[in-house]
Amino acid sequence: MSAVIVSYARTPIGKFRGSLSHLTAPKLGAAAITGALSRLDNNVPKIAEAYMGNVLSAGIGQAPCRQAVLGAGLPESTICNTINKVCASGMKSIMLAAQTIESNTHRSSVGAPIAMLAGGMESMSNTPHYLPSSRSGTALGHTQLIDGIIHDGLWDPYDDVHMGKCAEKCATEYNISREDQDRYAIESYKRAREAMELGVLDDEIVAVQGPKKRGKDPPDTISVDEELNSVKLDKLPSLRAAFEKEGTVTAGNASSINDGAAAMLIMDEAQAISMGLTPLARIRGYADAEGPPIRFTTAPSNAVSLAVERAGMKLEDVEYHEINEAFSVVALANMRILNLDMAKVNVFGGAVSVGHPIGMSGARIVGSLYQVLKRSNASVGCASICNGGGGASAIVLERLS
């Protein structure tokens, strides 16, 4: 069986404590799911199972995927799975959905055409601080609040350092300068802003209601990514290093902290066609790779090589790449390792400029890759994303429509 994407939608990406901060991750997920379903004009197959990535789950209630699925109005019979592979969670969800289709898991119990739901969601704005000592009590003296975003999303527990320190190590090992990273970040912003101005991504974004206003005024409708115009590019080279006094990684050439969700429907190709649906892209291959935790930054190069091989292709067959910009140095290092042309990588910008809701991004870049292939009239692309712990995931797509 051949797994294909038949629908994709995402919310706008909100700034940290910005226009989407009134929504929990499951509510953002429900909005993205509703958007993906609406793309099918009521010709929706039975959703047998759902996989949604989510990393920062503290405080949002049990079974976040279940909350999002039921919040989108899907039946209570839908099987739900919340996936945490750190930044690769959204992409791993797509891989698991594709595997479920390819293995024909649900065919015996469901006769009609079925689909898997996959995606990711994150509200970094609503991630709480932790008070670990409160359970056993603090007998005397001060106690400390732990930032859940840093502790569970951005900290390498193996080397006990912020993941920005790992990015600094990568920059040193690959001789990638501060200027290299700043130039890359500025280009990411320029590409993303141009894509927004041209309306390139309008058909993938589903509008979300902003917070309630006082009085009778209706809430604003949020329909564009919020991060893009928050940086003055001429000021970016003057920002201080964020992780080391004489370092090269800054808040401007690294990804930001954000809120958002993405969702897609995945089906067997023959079943989709039998329903009269038009598959967007075929999932040709996918892979995970792991290495030393401190070198998570270059793990995408290994995952890409494996995914391309499993797709029965060579790297030269891949026309466009999406490499998640956790840090500018991640994209730069992996482009160097794989000998990629920057003009063919992250064509519409990436996480540095658009934002990086960590549970969402793996799914977002797969959707962005499809848009790049469609707009470029190209056939084959590969999306890859690193994750904390030394890992990465990659997916090869073949555009069908």
XYZ file of N, CA and C in Angstrom, residues 141-251:
333
model
N 14.693 27.772 53.946
C 15.455 28.445 52.898
C 14.684 28.626 51.606
N 15.417 29.092 50.585
C 14.817 29.419 49.295
C 14.533 28.151 48.494
N 13.638 28.296 47.558
C 13.399 27.222 46.594
C 13.382 27.846 45.201
N 13.334 27.012 44.186
C 13.513 27.497 42.816
C 12.372 27.059 41.913
N 11.909 27.981 41.054
C 10.979 27.645 39.991
C 11.769 27.184 38.773
N 11.324 26.094 38.140
C 11.983 25.551 36.957
C 11.141 25.902 35.737
N 11.740 26.500 34.731
C 11.031 26.864 33.498
C 10.778 25.598 32.686
N 9.503 25.253 32.482
C 9.157 24.031 31.762
C 9.618 24.036 30.321
N 9.642 25.216 29.678
C 10.094 25.290 28.291
C 11.553 24.866 28.192
N 12.383 25.442 29.061
C 13.810 25.113 29.016
C 14.054 23.688 29.480
N 13.454 23.308 30.608
C 13.736 22.006 31.215
C 13.323 20.850 30.317
N 12.144 20.916 29.729
C 11.614 19.786 28.964
C 11.712 19.960 27.458
N 12.056 21.175 27.010
C 12.105 21.399 25.568
C 13.455 21.791 25.020
N 14.252 22.524 25.809
C 15.449 23.151 25.257
C 16.736 22.789 25.999
N 16.679 21.816 26.877
C 17.856 21.482 27.693
C 18.347 20.077 27.364
N 19.662 19.966 27.166
C 20.313 18.677 26.937
C 20.655 18.068 28.298
N 19.899 17.047 28.749
C 20.149 16.490 30.077
C 21.367 15.572 30.122
N 21.902 15.219 28.975
C 23.034 14.290 28.914
C 24.345 15.021 29.210
N 24.489 16.216 28.660
C 25.665 17.047 28.914
C 25.346 18.194 29.856
N 24.075 18.268 30.270
C 23.585 19.282 31.204
C 23.890 20.696 30.713
N 23.500 20.953 29.469
C 23.689 22.287 28.881
C 22.454 22.656 28.068
N 22.269 23.944 27.863
C 21.234 24.405 26.946
C 21.604 23.947 25.540
N 20.593 23.638 24.729
C 20.884 23.150 23.384
C 21.581 24.211 22.528
N 21.486 25.464 22.923
C 22.251 26.505 22.253
C 23.747 26.286 22.373
N 24.182 25.667 23.471
C 25.594 25.327 23.626
C 26.008 24.282 22.594
N 25.086 23.368 22.277
C 25.366 22.364 21.249
C 25.511 23.041 19.888
N 24.692 24.066 19.655
C 24.797 24.814 18.404
C 26.144 25.529 18.327
N 26.608 26.064 19.440
C 27.926 26.709 19.466
C 29.028 25.699 19.135
N 28.911 24.495 19.671
C 29.905 23.454 19.388
C 29.908 23.119 17.894
N 28.730 23.046 17.319
C 28.612 22.764 15.883
C 29.272 23.873 15.066
N 29.036 25.121 15.453
C 29.630 26.247 14.727
C 31.150 26.185 14.778
N 31.684 25.802 15.923
C 33.138 25.694 16.063
C 33.692 24.556 15.216
N 33.042 23.390 15.297
C 33.536 22.214 14.579
C 33.494 22.397 13.068
N 32.500 23.126 12.564
C 32.353 23.300 11.117
C 32.825 24.679 10.644
N 33.463 25.406 11.569
C 34.027 26.719 11.231
C 32.979 27.623 10.579
N 31.821 27.688 11.206
C 30.726 28.538 10.724
C 30.685 29.785 11.601
N 30.914 30.924 11.002
C 31.099 32.159 11.749
C 29.779 32.805 12.164
N 29.891 33.792 13.021
C 28.728 34.607 13.410
C 28.144 35.272 12.162
N 29.029 35.781 11.296
C 28.570 36.453 10.089
C 27.823 35.486 9.168
N 28.314 34.262 9.062
C 27.627 33.239 8.254
C 26.205 33.021 8.765
N 26.087 32.909 10.086
C 24.785 32.633 10.684
C 23.850 33.830 10.554
N 24.370 35.018 10.732
C 23.529 36.210 10.590
C 23.051 36.379 9.153
N 23.950 36.161 8.193
C 23.545 36.255 6.786
C 22.457 35.241 6.467
N 22.626 34.037 6.999
C 21.610 33.015 6.753
C 20.269 33.446 7.360
N 20.291 33.924 8.603
C 19.052 34.321 9.279
C 18.349 35.448 8.529
N 19.104 36.423 8.067
C 18.511 37.536 7.314
C 17.866 37.022 6.032
N 18.525 36.090 5.365
C 17.944 35.512 4.153
C 16.671 34.736 4.469
N 16.649 34.039 5.600
C 15.445 33.311 6.009
C 14.275 34.274 6.190
N 14.527 35.398 6.857
C 13.475 36.398 7.046
C 13.014 36.974 5.711
N 13.949 37.270 4.835
C 13.580 37.847 3.539
C 12.714 36.878 2.738
N 13.090 35.610 2.741
C 12.309 34.613 1.993
C 10.918 34.457 2.587
N 10.842 34.390 3.908
C 9.539 34.209 4.555
C 8.640 35.419 4.343
N 9.224 36.614 4.431
C 8.420 37.825 4.220
C 7.926 37.918 2.778
N 8.772 37.547 1.846
C 8.348 37.569 0.444
C 7.234 36.558 0.205
N 7.361 35.370 0.806
C 6.316 34.351 0.664
C 4.995 34.851 1.229
N 5.064 35.553 2.370
C 3.839 36.092 2.971
C 3.231 37.168 2.070
N 4.059 38.059 1.568
C 3.558 39.141 0.717
C 2.927 38.620 -0.573
N 3.459 37.528 -1.094
C 2.928 36.941 -2.326
C 1.744 36.003 -2.067
N 1.426 35.759 -0.794
C 0.313 34.872 -0.456
C 0.584 33.415 -0.729
N 1.876 33.055 -0.746
C 2.263 31.687 -1.096
C 1.650 30.653 -0.151
N 1.571 31.004 1.134
C 1.128 30.032 2.132
C -0.325 30.237 2.571
N -1.030 31.134 1.904
C -2.403 31.448 2.326
C -3.308 30.221 2.328
N -3.121 29.345 1.342
C -4.044 28.215 1.235
C -3.756 27.107 2.234
N -2.666 27.210 3.002
C -2.421 26.192 4.028
C -2.793 26.684 5.420
N -2.939 28.008 5.587
C -3.208 28.567 6.914
C -4.705 28.671 7.154
N -5.147 28.162 8.296
C -6.539 28.299 8.712
C -6.596 29.382 9.786
N -7.474 30.340 9.593
C -7.560 31.466 10.520
C -8.045 31.007 11.896
N -7.556 31.683 12.920
C -7.899 31.370 14.311
C -8.395 32.643 14.981
N -9.411 32.515 15.819
C -9.917 33.684 16.538
C -8.938 34.110 17.617
N -8.709 35.411 17.683
C -7.875 35.961 18.737
C -8.616 36.003 20.062
N -7.977 36.538 21.090
C -8.623 36.590 22.412
C -9.840 37.509 22.407
N -10.753 37.226 23.331
C -11.947 38.058 23.454
C -11.567 39.474 23.857
N -12.349 40.421 23.344
C -12.133 41.825 23.693
C -13.177 42.283 24.702
N -12.904 43.371 25.333
C -13.891 43.942 26.244
C -15.057 44.507 25.446
N -16.219 44.497 26.051
C -17.384 45.055 25.392
C -17.925 44.123 24.318
N -18.524 44.710 23.301
C -19.197 43.922 22.278
C -18.358 43.729 21.015
N -17.135 44.272 21.014
C -16.289 44.123 19.835
C -15.916 42.655 19.625
N -16.052 42.164 18.392
C -15.689 40.767 18.139
C -14.168 40.586 18.210
N -13.718 39.385 18.505
C -12.268 39.148 18.541
C -11.653 39.273 17.155
N -10.384 39.616 17.119
C -9.680 39.673 15.847
C -9.536 38.276 15.259
N -9.385 38.216 13.941
C -9.091 36.958 13.270
C -7.604 36.933 12.940
N -6.918 35.909 13.422
C -5.473 35.776 13.212
C -5.253 34.857 12.021
N -4.651 35.380 10.964
C -4.503 34.579 9.746
C -3.108 34.648 9.126
N -2.183 35.346 9.783
C -0.816 35.417 9.271
C 0.165 35.090 10.400
N 1.334 34.619 10.019
C 2.377 34.320 11.001
C 2.841 35.609 11.662
N 2.980 35.551 12.968
C 3.181 36.761 13.759
C 4.656 37.133 13.931
N 5.539 36.152 13.768
C 6.951 36.366 14.090
C 7.697 37.176 13.031
N 7.216 37.099 11.783
C 7.996 37.556 10.629
C 8.475 38.994 10.714
N 7.620 39.872 11.192
C 7.961 41.294 11.187
C 8.363 41.818 12.560
N 8.759 40.901 13.438
C 9.107 41.303 14.805
C 10.585 41.650 14.951
N 11.359 41.455 13.897
C 12.812 41.682 13.958
C 13.210 42.758 12.954
N 14.031 43.698 13.391
C 14.625 44.675 12.485
C 15.927 44.080 11.973
N 15.962 43.748 10.690
C 17.085 42.987 10.157
C 18.406 43.750 10.250
N 18.358 45.065 10.193
C 19.605 45.821 10.288
C 20.203 45.769 11.688
N 19.381 45.414 12.687
C 19.858 45.312 14.065
C 20.367 43.908 14.397
N 20.032 42.938 13.568
C 20.342 41.542 13.897
C 21.841 41.302 14.118
N 22.740 41.867 13.284
C 24.171 41.611 13.505
C 24.727 42.202 14.803
N 23.991 43.113 15.433
C 24.491 43.750 16.649
C 24.017 43.060 17.925
N 23.193 42.022 17.799
C 22.683 41.318 18.980
C 23.814 40.588 19.704
N 23.697 40.513 21.017
C 24.713 39.809 21.808
C 24.545 38.303 21.683
N 25.639 37.586 21.827
C 25.588 36.124 21.842
C 24.724 35.654 23.013
N 23.971 34.589 22.792
C 22.985 34.156 23.786
C 23.503 33.103 24.760
N 24.510 32.338 24.359
C 24.877 31.163 25.161
C 26.327 31.157 25.635
N 27.190 31.879 24.929
C 28.591 31.998 25.345
C 29.019 33.444 25.143
N 29.859 33.942 26.042
C 30.237 35.358 26.004
C 30.810 35.752 24.650
N 31.661 34.924 24.097
C 32.259 35.200 22.794
C 31.656 34.289 21.722
N 30.419 33.896 21.921
C 29.787 32.944 21.028
C 29.272 33.565 19.745
N 28.662 32.710 18.914
C 28.178 33.132 17.593
C 26.667 32.983 17.450
N 26.026 32.262 18.348
C 24.584 32.018 18.275
C 23.856 33.097 19.074
N 22.890 33.748 18.429
C 22.128 34.821 19.072
C 20.633 34.528 18.990
N 19.856 35.362 19.667
C 18.403 35.232 19.565
C 17.927 35.492 18.145
